[in-house]
């Protein structure tokens, strides 16, 4: 259909075309996400004996663990949206397993990630209801600085914003589990440190957690929503050209497709985007940069 | 009671982190770098002082940086 023909359609008709395109990409089993989720966890576990036995230096372990921590968020993100298996289905256990294990290198509790991420989808860019609103910043450098500020003990954003949101939603069960998870993480770090493995613990878990968090905040929260001042369905998220390319940006160049159709598997969003782009343009979406 | 205790632990986060992680980390980094320490100080004491130099301001200000 030509641009001119599309522009003569009503928003409802355009939405129908958009849904038809989305449907073609939904429902396929995300093998790569499952493999990546398990692979990240096993790969990260394997780094421990490699570094502890001096097979590889701690700095190399740090680089590998940070890359794994960042990549690991993606399979968990698929699980957060039930893309691997829907609730009640035969493979639901696999969805939950991937969700949990792939974010271990990032030390991110899966339950907390799922609830807060879904709220982010429901209330994108809403100053009070979007738990990721605190990642808002005027430019790339200030976005990195803002992500660092969000992990400070008394920050408004980050984990403190997530905690406030869970309380407001009455999800004290998730909050309690997340608090236990974080406490167990800190106690493990302390135990490793006092048993003579502080450098290894810092290189393989503590630093990757922080660097990974900043990277994910930048590419998943800040970049696709910048300047985060609109809340309408076709305006709160954008497509953009990332300096680090699509792989370096964790595929977030096409994040608008994910927000419009969260059940499209991550690896199919570029294809869906290019098919949908004329329709999205006609809907007034922010797709002008890519 | 339990809630109050948990809140107190949470609020003392930077100090606990300084003692639990940064102290041994700094000590082990000093040992690994073969640095000679002043006043015959042990690496653990030096690590503790370094960790506290970061943790005490973080505890007061509510931010590490």
XYZ file of C-alpha atoms in Angstrom:
355
model
C 0.000 0.000 0.000
C 1.402 3.420 -0.916
C 2.005 6.217 1.595
C -0.829 8.169 0.032
C -3.269 5.306 0.363
C -2.216 4.722 3.948
C -2.690 8.372 4.826
C -6.320 8.149 3.699
C -7.075 5.342 6.184
C -8.545 5.925 9.630
C -6.407 5.229 12.759
C -8.545 2.143 13.391
C -7.894 0.765 9.913
C -4.192 1.477 10.279
C -4.147 -0.275 13.651
C -5.728 -3.332 12.027
C -2.963 -3.490 9.381
C -0.376 -3.024 12.140
C -1.886 -5.874 14.166
C -1.894 -8.157 11.105
C 1.823 -7.526 10.622
C 2.499 -8.079 14.341
C 0.569 -11.367 14.308
C 2.948 -12.786 11.693
C 5.826 -12.395 14.162
C 4.112 -13.490 17.374
C 3.939 -17.067 18.611
C 7.211 -18.412 17.256
C 9.254 -20.129 19.931
C 12.281 -17.920 20.769
C 14.982 -20.604 20.680
C 17.781 -18.095 20.667
C 16.467 -16.307 23.762
C 16.236 -19.619 25.629
C 19.712 -20.688 24.498
C 21.139 -17.254 25.314
C 19.508 -17.233 28.752
C 20.965 -20.614 29.726
C 24.263 -19.832 27.962
C 24.728 -16.525 29.795
C 24.178 -18.179 33.158
C 26.485 -21.141 32.480
C 29.115 -18.898 30.865
C 29.067 -16.558 33.848
C 29.331 -19.472 36.311
C 32.288 -20.826 34.327
C 34.120 -17.522 34.779
C 34.429 -18.110 38.529
C 36.769 -21.133 38.443
C 38.610 -19.594 35.479
C 39.394 -16.427 37.452
C 39.832 -18.100 40.849
C 42.343 -20.565 39.392
C 44.173 -17.812 37.486
C 43.380 -19.323 34.094
C 42.250 -15.865 32.998
C 43.048 -12.535 34.710
C 40.415 -10.773 36.797
C 40.162 -7.875 34.315
C 39.315 -10.295 31.478
C 36.747 -11.923 33.755
C 35.287 -8.486 34.445
C 34.917 -7.707 30.708
C 33.311 -11.101 30.004
C 31.011 -10.950 33.063
C 29.867 -7.429 32.161
C 29.017 -8.453 28.588
C 27.152 -11.517 29.904
C 25.294 -9.437 32.507
C 24.138 -7.002 29.826
C 23.162 -9.690 27.297
C 21.421 -11.664 30.045
C 18.811 -8.965 30.491
C 17.365 -9.697 27.040
C 16.202 -13.314 27.595
C 14.813 -12.241 30.966
C 12.980 -9.438 29.191
C 11.394 -12.020 26.855
C 10.306 -13.983 29.932
C 8.894 -10.836 31.579
C 6.538 -10.562 28.600
C 5.673 -14.315 28.634
C 7.155 -14.662 25.151
C 8.826 -18.006 25.901
C 5.642 -19.540 27.352
C 2.293 -18.086 28.488
C 0.962 -18.640 32.044
C -0.640 -22.075 32.323
C 1.143 -23.523 29.292
C 3.304 -26.669 29.354
C 6.592 -24.790 29.050
C 5.759 -22.100 31.581
C 8.502 -23.428 33.892
C 11.037 -22.691 31.151
C 9.802 -19.103 30.837
C 10.253 -18.607 34.581
C 13.592 -20.436 34.686
C 15.045 -18.253 31.922
C 13.634 -15.147 33.581
C 15.388 -16.000 36.847
C 18.749 -17.390 35.744
C 19.608 -14.952 32.967
C 19.639 -11.960 35.321
C 21.782 -13.606 38.016
C 24.987 -11.983 36.627
C 23.164 -8.651 36.826
C 21.922 -9.481 40.353
C 18.461 -8.352 39.306
C 15.473 -10.055 40.968
C 13.227 -11.360 38.173
C 9.912 -10.755 39.987
C 10.817 -7.124 40.610
C 11.974 -6.691 37.002
C 8.724 -8.157 35.640
C 6.300 -6.118 37.736
C 8.140 -2.812 37.346
C 8.767 -3.335 33.621
C 5.103 -4.012 32.976
C 4.199 -0.841 34.842
C 6.680 0.987 32.633
C 4.746 -0.309 29.607
C 1.395 0.717 31.089
C 2.508 4.217 32.049
C 5.426 5.053 29.759
C 6.831 8.540 30.481
C 4.268 9.265 33.189
C 6.139 11.322 35.823
C 4.593 9.478 38.782
C 3.600 6.072 37.483
C 6.452 5.099 35.159
C 9.125 3.503 37.407
C 11.782 4.279 34.798
C 10.889 7.961 34.497
C 13.945 8.824 36.598
C 16.199 7.881 33.667
C 15.035 11.048 31.869
C 17.930 13.358 30.927
C 18.617 16.078 28.343
C 21.493 14.297 26.564
C 23.601 11.108 26.388
C 26.234 12.143 28.938
C 23.682 13.396 31.422
C 21.734 10.141 30.863
C 24.797 8.152 31.966
C 25.241 10.464 34.961
C 21.553 10.112 35.795
C 21.833 6.300 35.667
C 24.767 6.510 38.115
C 22.743 8.798 40.370
C 19.825 6.363 40.299
C 21.854 3.643 42.026
C 22.864 5.855 44.955
C 21.515 4.792 48.379
C 19.041 7.671 48.758
C 18.265 8.199 45.064
C 14.731 9.085 43.936
C 14.961 6.635 41.042
C 16.324 3.124 40.511
C 15.611 0.505 43.163
C 14.059 3.108 45.484
C 11.518 4.048 42.789
C 10.807 0.349 42.248
C 10.280 -0.120 45.978
C 7.826 2.792 46.150
C 5.936 1.441 43.141
C 5.630 -2.072 44.597
C 4.317 -0.612 47.859
C 1.779 1.498 45.963
C 0.651 -1.558 43.990
C 0.346 -3.570 47.198
C 2.923 -6.083 45.878
C 4.734 -6.518 49.185
C 5.323 -10.167 48.209
C 7.513 -9.063 45.289
C 9.157 -6.383 47.418
C 9.968 -8.913 50.152
C 11.412 -11.414 47.661
C 13.484 -8.673 46.030
C 14.774 -7.512 49.436
C 15.755 -11.090 50.318
C 17.429 -11.529 46.921
C 19.427 -8.323 47.309
C 20.378 -9.198 50.903
C 21.553 -12.653 49.780
C 23.591 -10.993 47.020
C 25.293 -8.616 49.443
C 25.953 -11.395 51.962
C 27.501 -13.551 49.222
C 29.738 -10.643 48.196
C 30.736 -10.088 51.845
C 31.476 -13.803 52.354
C 33.584 -13.951 49.187
C 35.425 -10.776 50.152
C 36.253 -11.891 53.703
C 37.364 -15.320 52.509
C 40.046 -13.675 50.360
C 38.215 -13.332 47.025
C 37.197 -9.668 47.078
C 38.921 -8.804 43.783
C 37.288 -11.743 41.991
C 33.873 -10.900 43.497
C 34.248 -7.270 42.417
C 35.350 -8.249 38.904
C 32.744 -10.941 38.281
C 29.674 -9.662 40.070
C 29.789 -6.279 41.789
C 31.221 -4.185 38.944
C 29.308 -6.012 36.149
C 26.114 -5.363 38.135
C 26.776 -1.619 38.152
C 28.154 -1.231 34.634
C 25.370 -3.467 33.293
C 22.710 -1.462 35.103
C 24.006 1.826 33.671
C 24.213 0.371 30.157
C 20.689 -1.046 30.351
C 19.304 2.180 31.795
C 20.905 4.072 28.938
C 19.802 1.873 26.057
C 16.522 0.462 27.336
C 15.158 3.340 29.380
C 16.688 6.570 28.207
C 17.487 6.295 24.480
C 14.194 4.840 23.157
C 12.011 7.256 25.147
C 14.062 10.433 24.939
C 12.974 13.194 25.587
C 10.251 11.294 27.480
C 7.777 14.160 27.435
C 4.873 12.445 25.657
C 2.636 9.668 26.895
C 0.530 8.871 23.806
C 0.818 5.328 22.372
C 2.588 6.351 19.175
C 4.644 9.136 20.724
C 6.137 7.834 23.983
C 8.734 5.602 22.307
C 10.814 6.164 19.194
C 13.048 4.378 16.759
C 16.564 5.804 16.706
C 19.986 5.295 15.179
C 22.358 4.168 17.927
C 26.029 5.136 17.858
C 26.899 1.536 18.769
C 24.588 0.066 16.130
C 21.719 -2.316 16.657
C 23.770 -5.024 18.394
C 25.623 -2.528 20.587
C 22.321 -0.953 21.599
C 20.851 -4.374 22.453
C 18.423 -4.105 19.539
C 16.779 -1.049 21.075
C 16.765 0.916 17.820
C 13.412 -0.755 17.129
C 12.054 -0.415 20.659
C 8.906 1.311 19.401
C 7.725 -2.013 17.938
C 8.261 -3.658 21.322
C 6.127 -1.039 23.067
C 3.344 -1.318 20.504
C 3.440 -5.134 20.382
C 5.330 -6.465 23.418
C 4.752 -10.108 22.496
C 6.841 -9.927 19.322
C 10.098 -11.754 20.158
C 13.060 -9.445 20.481
C 14.900 -10.821 17.431
C 11.913 -10.268 15.158
C 11.396 -6.596 16.025
C 13.683 -5.240 13.235
C 11.796 -7.187 10.559
C 8.437 -6.187 12.032
C 9.605 -2.560 12.199
C 10.505 -2.321 8.522
C 7.203 -3.941 7.544
C 5.250 -1.647 9.843
C 7.135 1.577 9.243
C 4.789 3.106 6.598
C 1.809 2.322 8.844
C 3.554 3.781 11.866
C 4.395 6.936 9.895
C 0.740 7.285 8.976
C -0.142 6.887 12.684
C 2.173 9.793 13.514
C 4.710 7.607 15.348
C 8.234 8.805 16.100
C 10.015 6.841 13.387
C 11.755 9.662 11.553
C 15.318 8.837 12.720
C 15.538 5.311 11.317
C 10.148 -4.697 65.544
C 11.371 -6.850 62.633
C 10.392 -4.109 60.194
C 12.249 -1.498 62.248
C 15.362 -3.638 62.359
C 15.244 -4.182 58.601
C 14.793 -0.443 58.035
C 17.786 0.290 60.248
C 19.924 -2.230 58.348
C 18.772 -0.743 55.029
C 19.565 2.788 56.201
C 23.057 1.704 57.311
C 23.729 0.289 53.834
C 26.849 2.313 52.971
C 28.533 1.569 56.321
C 27.711 -2.130 56.089
C 28.981 -2.225 52.516
C 32.123 -0.401 53.580
C 32.803 -2.944 56.307
C 31.565 -6.031 54.532
C 33.011 -5.520 51.078
C 35.127 -2.424 50.565
C 37.426 -3.092 53.529
C 38.605 -6.540 52.358
C 38.557 -5.363 48.728
C 40.848 -2.417 49.458
C 43.103 -4.628 51.632
C 43.421 -7.261 48.911
C 44.094 -4.609 46.260
C 46.866 -3.162 48.446
C 48.403 -6.622 48.900
C 48.148 -7.355 45.157
C 49.852 -4.059 44.285
C 52.765 -4.703 46.718
C 52.483 -1.182 48.080
C 54.500 -0.335 51.149
C 52.193 1.101 53.787
C 53.132 3.937 56.184
C 53.660 3.434 59.967
C 53.915 -0.345 59.520
C 50.171 -0.405 58.995
C 48.592 -3.749 58.111
C 46.777 -4.007 54.740
C 43.547 -4.738 56.570
C 43.761 -1.572 58.668
C 44.697 0.469 55.591
C 41.790 -1.152 53.726
C 39.467 -0.282 56.590
C 40.593 3.363 56.590
C 40.206 3.629 52.819
C 36.779 1.984 52.921
C 35.623 4.277 55.719
C 36.881 7.328 53.815
C 34.316 6.382 51.173
C 31.576 4.860 53.312
C 31.226 7.534 56.015
C 30.530 10.406 53.546
C 28.242 8.065 51.578
C 26.342 7.251 54.762
C 25.912 10.937 55.614
C 25.133 12.214 52.108
C 23.112 9.202 50.939
C 25.251 8.903 47.818
C 28.644 7.496 46.938
C 29.303 10.032 44.178
